[in-house]
Amino acid sequence: MKRIWVLFALLAFISFGCQKAATKPEAVQPAPEKEEKESVQKPPEKVTEQKIASGKESVESQEKAAGAMEEKEGIFKDIHFDFDKYDIKNEDKSALKAIASWMTKNPGAKLSVEGHCDDRGTNEYNLALGDRRAKAVKDYLLSLGVSSSKIETVSYGEEKPLCTEETEDCWAKNRRAHFVVLGKVSK
Amino acid sequence: MNSTGNRHQAMDQGHRERINSYMSRSCFAFGIYSVKFFLLLLAIHLSLFTSSDAKIYIDITSPSAKKVPIAIYELPGSAGREISEVIKGDLVFTGLFTYVDSASYVEQISQPFNPGNWTPLGVEAVVKGTVQEGANLTVSITLYDTSEGKAVLSKEYQTDKSLVRQLGHTISNDIYNLFTGSAGIFRTRILFVGERGGGKDLYLVDWDGQRARKLGLKSSILLSPHWSREGTKAVYSSERGRQWGIYLLDFLKMTEKRIFVSKGTNMAGDFFPKENAFIFSSTKDGTPALFSYNIDTGTMKKLTFTHGIDVSPSVSPDGKSIAFVSDRGGTPQIYIMRSDGSEVRRVTFEGSYNTSPCWSPSGDRIAFSGRRGKNQIFTIKPDGSELMQLTDSGNNEDPSFSPDGRYITFMSDRDRTKSIYIMRANGESQRRITPKDMRAFGPRWSPN
């Protein structure tokens, strides 16, 4: 008779009802050395599933709460993009010029440009695409004389759709740059 | 642990029983290397005993492997019934077993096993057992080989009553291991992003869709998580306060920590196998590029330098290669490079939109999502050959392999709501595992 210790690795953190995971070596009763071919009656191996000490139900964040900024939406209309494209359309250039001149009149304001996509692509590629769209708008505004310190960009990819139908109209609405004014706005 | 000497001794004596029980135990501990070893051992063994021994073993590498007809008794009590259902569901999903309906059993569960009751039914294996429900649950399982006419596995399992399903999955793993020489995946889980009535959260669910639990993050926007190789941590991206941060979730402590943030879009990718490091894409320098990040030292290294989009990096199992998406050729396609950023080459040439690459655990294939009208799941060899389409209904995205490479989890909207699905790696047996009232995406199969 020989004792064998089996490390039951799969026991490591069994469930989320029991988060404190511990991989414990399991004592296993091995089959006897001498096995007769016919022998059906052999002492069974023993496996013990251990209920692991209960831990927390949900994740504890170690992040400090970020200070909120005043956000104002709807001052400027969204501009739109073609499928899988991030170049500024000619028809939107006058709207961007209006934004640039507003920015010079409101030196206390900061602009956040959000890039959005329709949901036909995959999430990560769309986030990259949304990033390119927001940056294309930022670059255009910089070319019109707005300071880079006044413009932030953020991509939401397909994460914040305006419209959720599967139609060309709806997709076109979602492929947009959205403008949010941050901080103080002069009257 | 057994020594090499024991193995040879076992072979010399030709006691299949002992090899069996040895196999079932040590594959858990030794992993891939020993699995290979045992397949070799098995081959020798079979050649020695082909005339007298039944071939109940399954060659899982052969696509035409014959399914094993298995009888599984309904164990007594509610826990027993659930355990039997778990075992049945697990084994049948593999595509390697067929369940023989209990209506045809001639033998009562309490009667002694008699191979004569089974061979006329074509049954090759029989699972019997007893259940004792006290403060704990004690389950004794015996697996019989009908052509050898004897027990090939006899084991007693003990657990807390709340872990009935896990116990069932453990039994499935043992049975599967005995038949195939490989470790079963029945104790694995799938991590995904779920949304129910507004906010998104991370969810962890057993691979069969049971026991979904919400992890309770604060984020409203989350991207696909990525497991660490030992399965105790995950990294994921979340947008909070107009910034995309990369967060590390420690499953043992159940804590979350932001480990990287910058201007722009930061998206976490896979962990590397050795160091405490992962790959990610970031637009912090302008265009979306790939970086490696070492968590211990807080240092990063830029790996791609194009003007286009480089995103969705996936690290090969050996850590030497990275598959990723790039639009440097005009449309998003899958590329591969060495993990230092050198030797970039394109892998996909069919289709104009190929994204979300993911390596198989053996590194022999890459799964990805390719648009053909809608997005479908494909696999391809890293050299660009043997393109295989696995789905054809709805949009199908975010593929991720099971740790044994035999299954793939993915997101599909074929039933309208985005949901998590699983299938065999050849596209068979596709099924939804998340409820219809939850939007779910970005599934990642746990490594263990």
XYZ file of C-alpha atoms in Angstrom:
635
model
C 0.000 0.000 0.000
C 1.415 3.314 -0.988
C 0.188 6.771 -0.215
C -0.079 9.186 -3.053
C -0.725 12.859 -2.662
C -2.560 14.362 -5.528
C -2.650 18.084 -5.975
C -6.176 18.725 -7.031
C -5.458 21.892 -8.950
C -8.971 22.343 -10.226
C -10.129 22.958 -6.718
C -8.485 26.339 -6.843
C -11.200 28.857 -6.343
C -14.241 26.807 -6.999
C -16.954 29.362 -7.053
C -17.806 32.917 -6.587
C -19.908 32.076 -3.655
C -16.602 31.103 -2.141
C -13.941 33.422 -3.349
C -11.144 32.733 -0.952
C -9.386 30.189 -3.054
C -6.902 27.801 -1.669
C -5.378 24.942 -3.512
C -5.122 22.216 -1.004
C -3.399 18.939 -1.495
C -5.978 16.219 -1.448
C -5.312 12.935 0.193
C -6.305 10.261 -2.227
C -6.592 6.649 -1.344
C -4.927 4.936 -4.236
C -6.051 1.708 -5.741
C -4.203 -1.228 -4.234
C -0.941 -2.270 -5.812
C -2.109 -5.766 -6.671
C -5.130 -5.680 -8.889
C -6.815 -8.808 -9.995
C -8.352 -8.516 -13.403
C -11.675 -9.759 -12.166
C -11.766 -7.779 -8.990
C -14.667 -5.398 -9.091
C -14.744 -4.826 -5.366
C -11.874 -2.531 -4.687
C -11.797 0.212 -2.113
C -12.874 3.396 -3.848
C -10.614 6.379 -4.277
C -11.689 9.261 -2.138
C -11.999 12.799 -3.327
C -13.140 15.545 -1.053
C -14.517 18.738 -2.463
C -13.867 21.399 0.089
C -16.134 24.269 0.628
C -13.719 27.130 0.634
C -14.109 29.827 3.238
C -16.654 32.322 2.053
C -15.320 35.627 0.890
C -16.764 38.793 -0.467
C -19.780 38.752 -2.709
C -18.577 41.482 -5.008
C -15.423 43.200 -6.093
C -13.986 45.914 -3.920
C -12.540 48.798 -5.864
C -9.281 50.339 -4.731
C -9.771 53.295 -7.024
C -10.258 56.790 -5.677
C -13.400 58.516 -6.837
C -12.610 60.975 -9.596
C -13.693 64.593 -9.219
C -16.694 65.327 -11.398
C -16.668 68.147 -13.925
C -19.566 70.200 -15.061
C -20.701 68.889 -18.415
C -22.914 70.652 -20.892
C -24.293 68.850 -23.920
C -26.366 69.996 -26.860
C -24.573 73.280 -27.529
C -23.206 71.818 -30.764
C -24.766 69.305 -33.091
C -23.149 65.976 -33.847
C -21.225 65.526 -37.072
C -21.296 62.214 -38.932
C -18.975 59.785 -40.668
C -19.145 57.162 -43.390
C -18.903 53.487 -42.545
C -15.418 52.506 -41.329
C -14.156 56.052 -42.143
C -12.807 58.855 -39.989
C -12.278 61.707 -42.413
C -14.245 64.937 -41.898
C -16.930 65.441 -44.542
C -17.032 68.772 -46.407
C -20.600 69.360 -45.260
C -19.479 69.377 -41.608
C -16.620 71.820 -41.991
C -18.746 74.943 -41.460
C -20.141 73.465 -38.227
C -16.599 72.851 -37.005
C -15.626 76.423 -37.916
C -18.535 77.648 -35.773
C -17.286 75.531 -32.891
C -13.762 76.921 -33.298
C -14.968 80.498 -33.179
C -17.153 79.746 -30.149
C -14.123 78.269 -28.422
C -12.086 81.454 -28.924
C -14.958 83.469 -27.424
C -15.197 81.170 -24.409
C -11.628 80.817 -23.175
C -12.754 79.218 -19.900
C -14.434 76.318 -21.689
C -12.954 72.985 -22.556
C -14.342 70.771 -25.232
C -14.588 67.007 -25.082
C -14.990 65.382 -28.480
C -16.546 61.904 -28.310
C -16.062 59.459 -31.158
C -18.875 56.946 -31.738
C -19.530 54.097 -34.184
C -22.369 51.948 -35.388
C -22.453 48.447 -33.929
C -21.639 46.466 -37.040
C -17.968 46.188 -36.248
C -16.425 44.504 -33.248
C -16.165 46.418 -29.970
C -12.414 46.934 -29.833
C -11.945 47.864 -33.461
C -14.834 50.283 -33.112
C -13.215 51.886 -30.093
C -10.074 52.422 -32.130
C -12.178 53.819 -34.965
C -14.085 56.110 -32.582
C -10.732 57.311 -31.270
C -9.615 58.140 -34.815
C -12.880 60.025 -35.458
C -12.546 62.104 -32.299
C -8.894 62.857 -33.112
C -9.742 63.810 -36.696
C -12.195 66.377 -35.328
C -9.644 67.596 -32.802
C -6.989 67.972 -35.519
C -9.404 69.932 -37.677
C -10.221 72.260 -34.773
C -6.487 72.698 -34.084
C -6.008 73.686 -37.720
C -8.604 76.402 -37.156
C -6.583 77.840 -34.294
C -8.073 76.216 -31.192
C -5.445 75.366 -28.571
C -4.809 71.658 -28.019
C -5.068 72.227 -24.266
C -8.733 73.124 -24.764
C -9.745 69.887 -26.475
C -9.998 66.394 -25.047
C -11.018 63.344 -26.982
C -12.630 60.140 -25.818
C -13.874 57.153 -27.776
C -17.005 55.247 -26.926
C -16.939 52.982 -29.972
C -20.304 51.273 -30.205
C -20.865 51.441 -26.444
C -23.275 54.407 -26.398
C -25.594 54.084 -29.374
C -28.195 56.803 -30.009
C -30.321 54.384 -31.895
C -30.508 50.576 -31.790
C -32.432 49.552 -34.894
C -30.763 47.644 -37.675
C -31.317 50.216 -40.389
C -28.967 52.338 -42.462
C -30.560 55.487 -40.968
C -29.881 54.321 -37.480
C -26.322 53.221 -38.195
C -25.632 56.614 -39.825
C -26.895 58.418 -36.694
C -24.561 56.387 -34.508
C -21.427 57.078 -36.594
C -20.829 60.469 -35.045
C -18.628 62.881 -33.175
C -20.455 64.282 -30.184
C -19.456 67.462 -28.371
C -19.554 68.070 -24.644
C -18.475 71.356 -23.118
C -16.622 70.914 -19.849
C -16.129 73.428 -17.060
C -17.273 77.034 -17.008
C -19.372 78.458 -19.780
C -19.576 82.247 -20.117
C -22.988 83.702 -20.852
C 3.827 10.728 -7.225
C 4.450 7.590 -9.172
C 7.877 7.155 -10.571
C 8.842 6.142 -14.062
C 9.629 2.760 -12.615
C 6.038 2.286 -11.634
C 4.876 3.092 -15.105
C 7.053 0.445 -16.643
C 6.101 -2.018 -14.020
C 2.466 -1.297 -14.750
C 2.961 -1.843 -18.431
C 4.955 -5.013 -17.947
C 2.297 -6.532 -15.825
C -0.290 -5.493 -18.342
C -2.816 -4.472 -15.789
C -5.012 -2.078 -17.594
C -6.762 -1.239 -14.375
C -3.675 0.264 -12.914
C -2.780 2.253 -15.964
C -6.296 3.568 -15.998
C -6.308 4.694 -12.451
C -2.842 6.106 -12.815
C -3.887 8.031 -15.889
C -6.939 9.462 -14.289
C -5.004 10.770 -11.381
C -1.801 12.083 -12.811
C -3.097 13.934 -15.837
C -4.579 16.452 -13.494
C -1.257 17.163 -11.981
C 1.134 16.940 -14.896
C -0.769 18.688 -17.638
C 0.040 18.581 -21.306
C 3.366 16.808 -21.091
C 1.940 13.854 -19.298
C -1.095 13.740 -21.546
C 1.199 13.290 -24.492
C 3.140 10.698 -22.597
C 0.023 8.772 -21.810
C -1.238 8.820 -25.347
C 2.044 7.202 -26.230
C 1.705 4.752 -23.392
C -1.831 4.046 -24.459
C -0.768 3.268 -27.998
C 1.721 0.679 -26.768
C -0.827 -0.701 -24.415
C -3.483 -1.109 -27.067
C -1.115 -2.810 -29.417
C -0.389 -5.366 -26.746
C -3.980 -6.076 -25.883
C -6.026 -5.462 -28.972
C -7.368 -8.978 -29.074
C -8.595 -9.255 -25.531
C -9.273 -5.656 -24.568
C -12.225 -3.564 -25.568
C -11.272 -0.298 -27.203
C -13.201 1.956 -24.955
C -10.590 4.621 -25.293
C -11.296 7.505 -27.583
C -8.754 9.074 -29.870
C -9.893 12.678 -29.499
C -7.566 13.816 -32.257
C -9.464 11.743 -34.810
C -12.491 13.505 -36.314
C -14.119 10.160 -37.041
C -13.725 8.760 -33.539
C -16.596 6.453 -32.722
C -18.870 7.697 -29.981
C -18.986 5.647 -26.809
C -22.520 4.580 -25.844
C -22.692 5.205 -22.112
C -25.413 4.373 -19.603
C -25.697 6.784 -16.690
C -28.064 5.870 -13.899
C -30.106 8.501 -12.182
C -28.602 8.591 -8.715
C -31.054 8.710 -5.797
C -32.319 11.959 -4.286
C -32.428 15.473 -5.684
C -28.655 15.898 -5.415
C -28.170 12.514 -7.086
C -30.492 13.464 -9.905
C -28.648 16.722 -10.473
C -25.278 14.974 -10.463
C -26.493 12.477 -13.066
C -27.800 15.314 -15.240
C -24.496 17.171 -14.959
C -22.485 14.103 -15.971
C -24.826 13.367 -18.857
C -24.756 16.959 -20.132
C -20.982 17.207 -19.846
C -20.173 13.971 -21.621
C -22.746 14.353 -24.398
C -21.592 17.910 -25.200
C -18.107 16.607 -25.995
C -19.517 14.738 -28.972
C -17.521 11.695 -27.863
C -20.296 9.933 -25.971
C -23.878 9.012 -26.691
C -26.203 8.710 -23.749
C -28.195 5.478 -23.705
C -31.636 6.240 -22.327
C -32.446 4.774 -18.927
C -35.726 3.304 -20.184
C -33.731 0.572 -21.888
C -31.752 -0.501 -18.808
C -32.531 -4.057 -17.808
C -30.466 -3.924 -14.639
C -31.648 -2.085 -11.513
C -29.151 0.366 -10.034
C -28.990 -1.752 -6.872
C -28.352 -5.022 -8.705
C -24.773 -6.149 -9.206
C -23.268 -5.167 -12.522
C -23.652 -7.873 -15.127
C -22.084 -7.237 -18.522
C -24.622 -9.584 -20.074
C -27.293 -6.971 -19.375
C -25.435 -4.367 -21.382
C -23.618 -5.770 -24.358
C -26.892 -6.650 -26.155
C -27.861 -2.959 -25.834
C -24.559 -1.891 -27.365
C -23.656 -0.092 -24.142
C -19.903 0.119 -23.626
C -19.748 1.916 -20.305
C -22.049 2.108 -17.300
C -22.010 4.710 -14.526
C -23.538 3.654 -11.226
C -23.347 5.224 -7.841
C -24.745 5.864 -4.415
C -25.462 9.089 -2.600
C -25.399 9.765 1.120
C -26.871 13.069 2.135
C -25.815 14.044 5.632
C -24.131 17.221 6.773
C -22.038 16.679 3.683
C -22.747 14.974 0.446
C -20.933 11.692 -0.168
C -21.150 10.190 -3.610
C -19.617 6.885 -4.644
C -19.225 6.399 -8.345
C -18.317 3.219 -10.183
C -17.681 3.127 -13.900
C -17.960 -0.280 -15.575
C -16.485 -1.376 -18.856
C -19.042 -3.786 -20.310
C -16.700 -5.665 -22.610
C -14.152 -6.242 -19.882
C -16.984 -6.931 -17.503
C -15.526 -5.029 -14.594
C -15.153 -1.721 -12.834
C -12.523 0.566 -14.314
C -13.097 3.491 -11.957
C -14.298 3.492 -8.405
C -14.177 6.680 -6.452
C -15.805 8.353 -3.504
C -16.463 12.092 -3.640
C -17.313 14.300 -0.723
C -18.494 17.848 -0.674
C -20.602 20.519 0.897
C -24.188 20.380 -0.345
C -23.880 23.730 -2.082
C -21.260 22.353 -4.473
C -23.366 19.641 -6.086
C -22.775 20.774 -9.656
C -19.023 21.119 -9.151
C -18.957 17.614 -7.759
C -20.838 16.379 -10.824
C -18.339 18.161 -13.073
C -15.442 16.596 -11.148
C -16.891 13.143 -11.781
C -17.277 14.042 -15.474
C -13.646 15.116 -15.575
C -12.574 11.772 -14.109
C -14.661 9.769 -16.573
C -13.545 11.897 -19.516
C -9.930 11.589 -18.462
C -10.192 7.829 -18.197
C -11.553 7.547 -21.720
C -9.384 10.092 -23.492
C -6.245 10.501 -21.410
C -6.894 14.256 -21.491
C -8.074 16.625 -18.797
C -11.736 17.550 -19.005
C -12.887 21.171 -19.015
C -16.020 20.591 -16.987
C -14.851 22.703 -14.072
C -13.980 25.720 -16.204
C -15.881 28.998 -16.284
C -16.509 31.815 -18.709
C -15.982 35.462 -17.831
C -18.006 38.002 -19.824
C -19.508 41.480 -19.842
C -23.228 41.453 -19.097
C -25.853 44.163 -19.056
C -29.197 43.909 -17.346
C -31.335 47.014 -17.005
C -28.676 49.611 -17.693
C -25.192 49.237 -16.228
C -22.665 46.728 -17.447
C -20.863 44.375 -15.122
C -18.529 41.421 -15.301
C -20.161 38.027 -14.863
C -18.661 34.632 -14.245
C -20.622 31.587 -15.325
C -19.905 27.861 -15.411
C -19.078 26.766 -18.965
C -22.503 25.091 -19.225
C -24.339 28.333 -18.445
C -25.143 27.509 -14.824
C -24.364 29.459 -11.686
C -23.925 32.890 -13.293
C -22.680 35.373 -10.742
C -22.252 39.096 -11.063
C -18.967 40.497 -9.818
C -20.260 43.934 -8.813
C -17.987 46.426 -10.562
C -18.811 50.103 -10.597
C -18.287 50.647 -14.303
C -20.960 51.457 -16.784
C -18.690 50.777 -19.754
C -16.509 47.691 -19.835
C -14.627 45.738 -22.452
C -13.802 42.081 -22.807
C -11.724 40.795 -19.870
C -8.559 38.693 -20.235
C -7.569 35.929 -17.791
C -4.112 35.590 -16.349
C -2.561 32.274 -17.318
C -3.080 30.693 -13.903
C -6.686 31.869 -13.818
C -6.558 33.910 -10.624
C -6.592 37.388 -12.152
C -8.048 39.253 -15.074
C -7.348 42.559 -16.801
C -10.012 44.587 -18.523
C -10.687 48.097 -19.696
C -13.273 50.441 -18.366
C -14.216 54.017 -19.129
C -14.698 56.110 -16.017
C -14.749 59.905 -15.921
C -14.030 60.203 -19.674
C -10.865 58.130 -19.368
C -10.141 54.584 -20.420
C -8.272 52.816 -17.654
C -6.930 49.279 -17.473
C -7.991 47.446 -14.343
C -6.678 44.336 -12.632
C -9.146 42.093 -10.892
C -7.740 39.719 -8.280
C -10.157 36.810 -7.873
C -8.534 35.561 -4.700
C -8.910 38.862 -2.879
C -11.909 40.046 -4.911
C -10.326 43.434 -5.374
C -10.020 45.699 -8.354
C -7.163 48.079 -8.983
C -6.522 50.528 -11.778
C -3.071 49.755 -13.150
C -2.858 52.050 -16.131
C -4.581 55.164 -17.373
C -3.695 57.824 -19.909
C -5.378 60.101 -22.375
C -6.899 58.225 -25.257
C -8.293 54.733 -25.528
C -6.583 51.955 -23.575
C -7.717 48.395 -24.230
C -6.302 45.426 -22.323
C -5.168 42.333 -24.237
C -3.832 38.940 -23.178
C -1.364 38.150 -20.436
C 2.060 36.814 -21.383
C 2.766 33.304 -20.090
C 5.798 33.988 -17.915
C 6.110 37.448 -16.464
C 3.404 39.341 -14.672
C 2.824 41.233 -17.899
C 0.167 41.741 -20.513
C -0.268 43.357 -23.888
C -2.626 46.246 -24.612
C -3.504 48.782 -27.243
C -3.399 52.474 -26.512
C -3.870 55.722 -28.386
C -1.837 57.648 -25.845
C 0.744 58.581 -28.507
C -1.831 59.292 -31.187
C -2.860 56.335 -33.311
C -3.908 53.013 -31.753
C -0.680 51.060 -31.171
C 0.328 47.963 -29.207
C 2.339 48.014 -25.983
C 3.473 45.426 -23.472
C 3.103 46.312 -19.816
C 4.859 44.729 -16.859
C 2.647 44.979 -13.777
C 5.469 44.388 -11.280
C 7.777 47.061 -12.637
C 5.167 49.386 -14.135
C 7.231 49.601 -17.317
C 5.931 49.436 -20.864
C 7.314 48.908 -24.324
C 5.838 50.076 -27.599
C 5.619 47.304 -30.179
C 3.922 48.768 -33.274
C 4.607 52.041 -35.080
C 2.179 52.398 -37.973
C -0.086 55.318 -38.806
C -3.169 53.125 -38.907
C -5.061 51.210 -36.262
C -3.331 48.353 -34.416
C -5.672 46.790 -31.901
C -6.984 43.562 -30.238
C -3.674 41.816 -29.537
C -3.708 38.117 -28.611
C -0.592 36.432 -27.222
C 0.255 32.935 -28.518
C 0.351 30.121 -25.923
C 4.180 30.028 -26.004
C 4.312 33.813 -25.628
C 6.484 34.198 -28.733
C 3.917 35.560 -31.173
C 1.161 38.139 -31.150
C -1.873 38.072 -33.392
C -3.603 41.437 -33.785
C -5.846 43.545 -35.991
C -4.391 46.220 -38.218
C -5.841 48.406 -40.959
C -2.401 49.216 -42.362
C -3.432 47.531 -45.628
C -6.613 49.606 -45.931
C -9.077 47.286 -44.200
C -8.954 45.605 -40.778
C -7.138 42.284 -41.117
C -5.411 39.787 -38.822
C -1.619 40.065 -38.640
C 0.997 38.175 -36.650
C 4.289 39.470 -35.296
C 6.930 38.271 -32.879
C 6.347 39.428 -29.321
C 9.138 42.010 -29.659
C 7.259 43.621 -32.550
C 9.435 42.224 -35.347
C 8.515 40.065 -38.362
C 5.014 41.362 -38.988
C 3.017 39.397 -41.558
C -0.572 39.360 -42.688
C -2.650 36.216 -42.035
C -6.135 36.910 -43.468
C -6.713 37.870 -47.107
C -10.344 36.878 -47.633
C -12.979 39.406 -46.626
C -12.658 43.120 -45.914
C -13.221 43.109 -42.155
C -11.471 40.542 -39.965
C -11.097 41.285 -36.245
C -10.933 39.784 -32.689
C -8.187 37.183 -33.116
C -7.659 34.556 -30.415
C -5.106 31.730 -30.322
C -6.037 28.121 -29.713
C -4.294 26.688 -26.607
C -1.957 24.557 -28.725
C -1.190 27.470 -31.041
C -2.254 25.531 -34.127
C -5.151 27.834 -35.052
C -6.407 31.385 -34.613
C -10.118 32.068 -34.210
C -11.455 35.446 -35.330
C -14.559 37.303 -36.391
C -14.850 38.051 -40.114
C -17.569 39.983 -41.870
C -19.353 38.144 -44.666
C -22.521 40.211 -44.756
C -22.657 39.807 -40.991
C -19.823 38.885 -38.667
C -19.023 35.184 -38.481
C -16.550 33.111 -36.481
C -13.687 31.581 -38.459
C -10.542 29.700 -37.612
C -7.369 29.769 -39.650
C -3.868 28.364 -39.309
C -1.245 30.939 -38.305
C 0.334 30.533 -41.751
C -2.917 31.704 -43.342
C -4.040 28.305 -44.633
C -7.136 26.197 -43.888
C -9.678 28.961 -43.355
C -12.789 27.438 -41.772
C -16.132 29.188 -41.195
C -17.914 27.997 -38.038
C -21.072 30.140 -37.774
C -23.593 31.374 -40.318
C -26.493 32.981 -38.462
C -26.619 36.500 -37.002
C -23.530 38.421 -35.944
C -20.902 36.321 -34.172
C -17.956 37.938 -32.428
C -15.347 37.621 -29.654
C -14.274 33.968 -29.973
C -12.294 32.384 -27.127
C -11.063 28.775 -26.877
C -11.586 26.387 -23.979
C -8.298 25.359 -22.297
C -8.277 22.007 -24.134
C -8.912 23.726 -27.470
C -11.943 21.554 -28.215
C -14.570 24.278 -27.735
C -15.074 27.956 -28.475
C -17.203 30.498 -26.658
C -18.401 33.564 -28.554
C -21.023 36.300 -28.675
C -23.926 36.001 -31.067
C -27.064 38.077 -31.708
C -28.812 35.331 -33.711
C -31.673 35.329 -31.190
C -31.831 39.173 -31.318
C -30.228 39.844 -27.925
C -26.454 39.666 -27.818
C -25.748 36.489 -25.838
C -22.906 34.150 -24.987
C -22.745 30.879 -26.918
C -20.509 27.838 -26.883
C -19.752 25.327 -29.622
C -17.258 22.633 -30.499
C -14.177 23.993 -32.239
C -15.443 22.533 -35.531
C -18.684 24.530 -35.281
C -20.916 21.689 -34.066
C -23.368 21.856 -31.179
C -23.823 25.636 -30.957
C -25.832 26.713 -27.970
C -26.682 29.808 -25.983
C -25.620 29.797 -22.320
C -26.824 33.206 -21.108
C -30.483 34.187 -20.611
C -32.320 36.192 -23.248
C -33.067 39.052 -20.877
C -29.376 39.879 -20.510
C -27.182 41.551 -23.112
C -23.877 39.749 -22.978
C -20.613 39.918 -24.902
C -16.832 39.588 -24.710
C -16.713 36.025 -23.327
C -13.356 34.549 -22.241
C -12.961 30.921 -21.306
C -11.013 30.368 -18.074
C -7.607 28.699 -18.452
C -8.428 26.077 -15.810
